[in-house]
Amino acid sequence: LILDELVLRNFGTFAGEQRLDLSLSEPNRPLILIGGLNGAGKTTLLEAVQLALYGQLAPTSTHRGLSYESYLRRSLHSSVHDSARSGGVELALRITADGREQRLRVIRQWRLDGLRLRHELRVERDGEIDPNLSADWPEYVEGIFPRGIAGLFFFDGEQIEALADLEGSRQVLDTAVSGLLGLDLVDRLITDLTVLERRRKSSSAGEEDRAHLMHLEKLLASRQEDLEETLRTLKDARRHYQIAVERLEQAEERHRQEGGDAFAAREKIVDEVAAARVRLGAAAAGLAELSAGLAPLLMVPSLLGRVAQQAATEQEAATNRSLVNVLRNRDQKLLRAVGRAGAPAEVLGRVTAFLEDDLQKRVADAAIPARLGLSDKSAHLAAALASTDLAEQAEAVRRGLRAYSQARRALDEAERRAATVPTVDALAATLAEVRQARDFRDEAARRLEDLEQMYRRGHDEYTATTRRLQTKVAEIKLALDDDERFLTHLDRVRATLGRLRDAATRRHAARIEALVLEALTILLRKRRLITSVKIDPDTLAVSLLDAHGRELAPSKLSAGERQLLAVALLWGLGTAAGRPLPVMIDTPLGRLDRYHRDRLVGKYLPAASHQVIVLATDGELDDATVASLAPCLSRVLHLAFDPDRGATEARPGWLTPVRELEDLR
Ligand SMILES: Nc1ncnc2c1ncn2[C@@H]1O[C@H](COP(=O)(O)OP(=O)(O)OP(=O)(O)O)[C@@H](O)[C@H]1O
Ligand SMILES: [Mg+2]
């Protein structure tokens, strides 16, 4: 991995946009030298690189105890608040992935938006924004430059000081070794497992389940009690209902005996009487109608014949009376005519006798007295009536009389029955009893119905709860088994991880010991001072052995020697990481004497990695030292602080002109 360029925008002491070319001019010139006086912004550069790579998780932003947003807000160059109100860092780097060189550019920007600060991350791959890579950057960067070992490659004088105190180094070493071997992952896994275990045990579903189980059992018991209570009440209600039914039956029987039935049928009887009356009236009316017609004639059938006869006789007499004179006249004229005609006497005699005879008869008839003296009309009527057949009339009258007598009988019968109906008063007592008994029975029936419903409901609920309980019990049993299995496996996994950690540490400790010793041998003047470096795999405590194999107390080392030891540790660990990562060192030489400074500069810096960015003051690296490094240098820059602008600018060249660097410029 090679860092090609660092761009700062209003970051720390850097105002506006500052571009620092960090690329290597030649592969065998690993050194980039950046000079700067105190406060010029060297540490700011170290922070910027780490911030670009790790963002919120960068060690710089956390160890100042600020929130990420506050850190970013504070990092904005002081002039920004009146102008751009935005800042950022940008890091261009090159990696070889899948056998192909890729150029990545990590761009972090933040902007003040009112009181809020908005920040964003974009990652370019080969000049194009890669949205997936941008989203997955935190995971991706762990793969190319794990944060756990970043401390072995990016460090400053302060860290060296801390490492130099061997006791205090344990923490740093622990982090470094863990990161180096990927043990931080194992540790995190172990912690996670413990958390998981605790969560499973305490907030444990088992507890909840047990509580739920108990709740269900209680519910079931109370449902059962309710149900039994309901059943008892239900039985009582059934008995009550039975009693009520019997009482009603008895009351009804008594009422019947008292004539209650007849009374109940009273309406009907009254109706019957009325109907019989109507029928009787109708029969009587029928008879009256017949009486107004021809019926009375049935009483005088022969008299009617005689009247007709008499009337006929009287009529004939009347006719003859009016005919006799006419006929006498005509007969005389006839006889005279016959006589004139010369009819024989015999004939004349006979005709005269006939006519005389006929006339005499008529005279005799005409003599009959008119006792009835009926008019022609009446005589006709009498004749018509006499000839009428009265049989039909007789039949109708018979029928009418039969109907009348039937109606009469029915009325008598109905009236007799009506007379047997007891009075309301006589029945009031038993009726009231029946009514009361009926109300009582109805009430009992209603209550029984309600209770039966209640019982059915209760029974259903009870069954449902039982079923739920059974399911839950089965579930809980399963869950508890599951818990147990889970916890047993968890223990095993944790033990295995622990063993893995130990084995890994032990195996690598030996390698790291050798690498650190090698680095120490290169750096230290007193070669035999330390002959062996031991790292306790359990505690990661570093111990040093002298030429006699005795443990060398760190206090016996000088401050400078301890710093070199620290650098050796970092170097050894960095080499042990076995990854081609750039090294960036900030102000590493503070305490070292000339000899050790030269060793560090001469032996360590060019060999520390394929790209080594050194941030130093002019005090640390004098012109001669810088000049001596010329063959290894790719680039030399210096940070110039402009007091007027209150801002730093990166410029080519060393802080002071160095002749040997002429061609580098
Ligand atoms: N937001 C900011 N705006 C302007 N200047 C800032 C801002 N934040 C920090 N600074 C200044 O930047 C400087 C800190 O820079 P830095 O620590 O990188 O310097 P250095 O070169 O590492 O110094 P030293 O050699 O002392 O370690 C300080 O002078 C500080 O006041
Ligand atoms: Mg500094």
PDB file of C-alpha atoms and ligand atoms in Angstrom, residues 11-14 36-45 73-79 586-587 617 639 646, ligand 1:
ATOM      1  CA  PHE A  11      -8.181  21.197   8.501  1.00  0.00           C
ATOM      2  CA  GLY A  12      -6.432  22.303  11.705  1.00  0.00           C
ATOM      3  CA  THR A  13      -3.812  24.842  11.009  1.00  0.00           C
ATOM      4  CA  PHE A  14      -4.179  24.303   7.258  1.00  0.00           C
ATOM      5  CA  GLY A  36       7.927  21.742  10.464  1.00  0.00           C
ATOM      6  CA  LEU A  37       8.532  23.860  13.507  1.00  0.00           C
ATOM      7  CA  ASN A  38       6.501  23.363  16.642  1.00  0.00           C
ATOM      8  CA  GLY A  39       2.874  24.015  15.922  1.00  0.00           C
ATOM      9  CA  ALA A  40       3.362  23.986  12.159  1.00  0.00           C
ATOM     10  CA  GLY A  41       0.975  21.063  11.726  1.00  0.00           C
ATOM     11  CA  LYS A  42       3.046  17.863  11.615  1.00  0.00           C
ATOM     12  CA  THR A  43       0.836  15.970  14.058  1.00  0.00           C
ATOM     13  CA  THR A  44      -2.129  17.374  12.191  1.00  0.00           C
ATOM     14  CA  LEU A  45      -0.922  15.545   9.083  1.00  0.00           C
ATOM     15  CA  ARG A  73     -16.123  20.955  14.129  1.00  0.00           C
ATOM     16  CA  ARG A  74     -13.024  21.921  16.067  1.00  0.00           C
ATOM     17  CA  SER A  75     -10.734  20.800  13.304  1.00  0.00           C
ATOM     18  CA  LEU A  76     -12.209  23.369  10.912  1.00  0.00           C
ATOM     19  CA  HIS A  77      -9.635  26.100  10.434  1.00  0.00           C
ATOM     20  CA  SER A  78     -10.502  29.107  12.558  1.00  0.00           C
ATOM     21  CA  SER A  79     -11.026  31.333   9.508  1.00  0.00           C
ATOM     22  CA  ASP A 586       5.948  12.027  13.913  1.00  0.00           C
ATOM     23  CA  THR A 587       8.803  13.682  15.788  1.00  0.00           C
ATOM     24  CA  THR A 617      11.483  19.565  13.361  1.00  0.00           C
ATOM     25  CA  LEU A 639       5.337  23.308   6.579  1.00  0.00           C
ATOM     26  CA  GLY A 646      -2.757  32.114  10.979  1.00  0.00           C
TER      27      GLY A 646
HETATM   28  N1  LIG B   1      -9.106  24.807  13.986  1.00  0.00           N
HETATM   29  C1  LIG B   1      -7.896  25.332  13.969  1.00  0.00           C
HETATM   30  N2  LIG B   1      -7.693  26.477  13.298  1.00  0.00           N
HETATM   31  C2  LIG B   1      -6.473  27.038  13.268  1.00  0.00           C
HETATM   32  N3  LIG B   1      -5.394  26.527  13.888  1.00  0.00           N
HETATM   33  C3  LIG B   1      -5.555  25.379  14.558  1.00  0.00           C
HETATM   34  C4  LIG B   1      -6.803  24.724  14.629  1.00  0.00           C
HETATM   35  N4  LIG B   1      -6.647  23.604  15.369  1.00  0.00           N
HETATM   36  C5  LIG B   1      -5.354  23.564  15.734  1.00  0.00           C
HETATM   37  N5  LIG B   1      -4.714  24.609  15.261  1.00  0.00           N
HETATM   38  C6  LIG B   1      -3.324  24.931  15.466  1.00  0.00           C
HETATM   39  O1  LIG B   1      -2.540  23.917  14.847  1.00  0.00           O
HETATM   40  C7  LIG B   1      -1.382  23.744  15.624  1.00  0.00           C
HETATM   41  C8  LIG B   1      -1.213  22.287  16.023  1.00  0.00           C
HETATM   42  O2  LIG B   1      -0.553  21.688  15.051  1.00  0.00           O
HETATM   43  P1  LIG B   1       0.268  20.398  15.319  1.00  0.00           P
HETATM   44  O3  LIG B   1       0.029  19.799  16.641  1.00  0.00           O
HETATM   45  O4  LIG B   1       0.063  19.540  14.135  1.00  0.00           O
HETATM   46  O5  LIG B   1       1.737  20.979  15.305  1.00  0.00           O
HETATM   47  P2  LIG B   1       3.079  20.163  15.310  1.00  0.00           P
HETATM   48  O6  LIG B   1       3.759  20.550  14.074  1.00  0.00           O
HETATM   49  O7  LIG B   1       2.806  18.722  15.508  1.00  0.00           O
HETATM   50  O8  LIG B   1       3.785  20.776  16.540  1.00  0.00           O
HETATM   51  P3  LIG B   1       4.847  20.099  17.540  1.00  0.00           P
HETATM   52  O9  LIG B   1       6.150  20.127  16.819  1.00  0.00           O
HETATM   53  O10 LIG B   1       4.864  21.008  18.675  1.00  0.00           O
HETATM   54  O11 LIG B   1       4.378  18.735  17.836  1.00  0.00           O
HETATM   55  C9  LIG B   1      -1.518  24.597  16.875  1.00  0.00           C
HETATM   56  O12 LIG B   1      -0.757  25.750  16.723  1.00  0.00           O
HETATM   57  C10 LIG B   1      -2.973  24.911  16.919  1.00  0.00           C
HETATM   58  O13 LIG B   1      -3.239  26.149  17.497  1.00  0.00           O
END
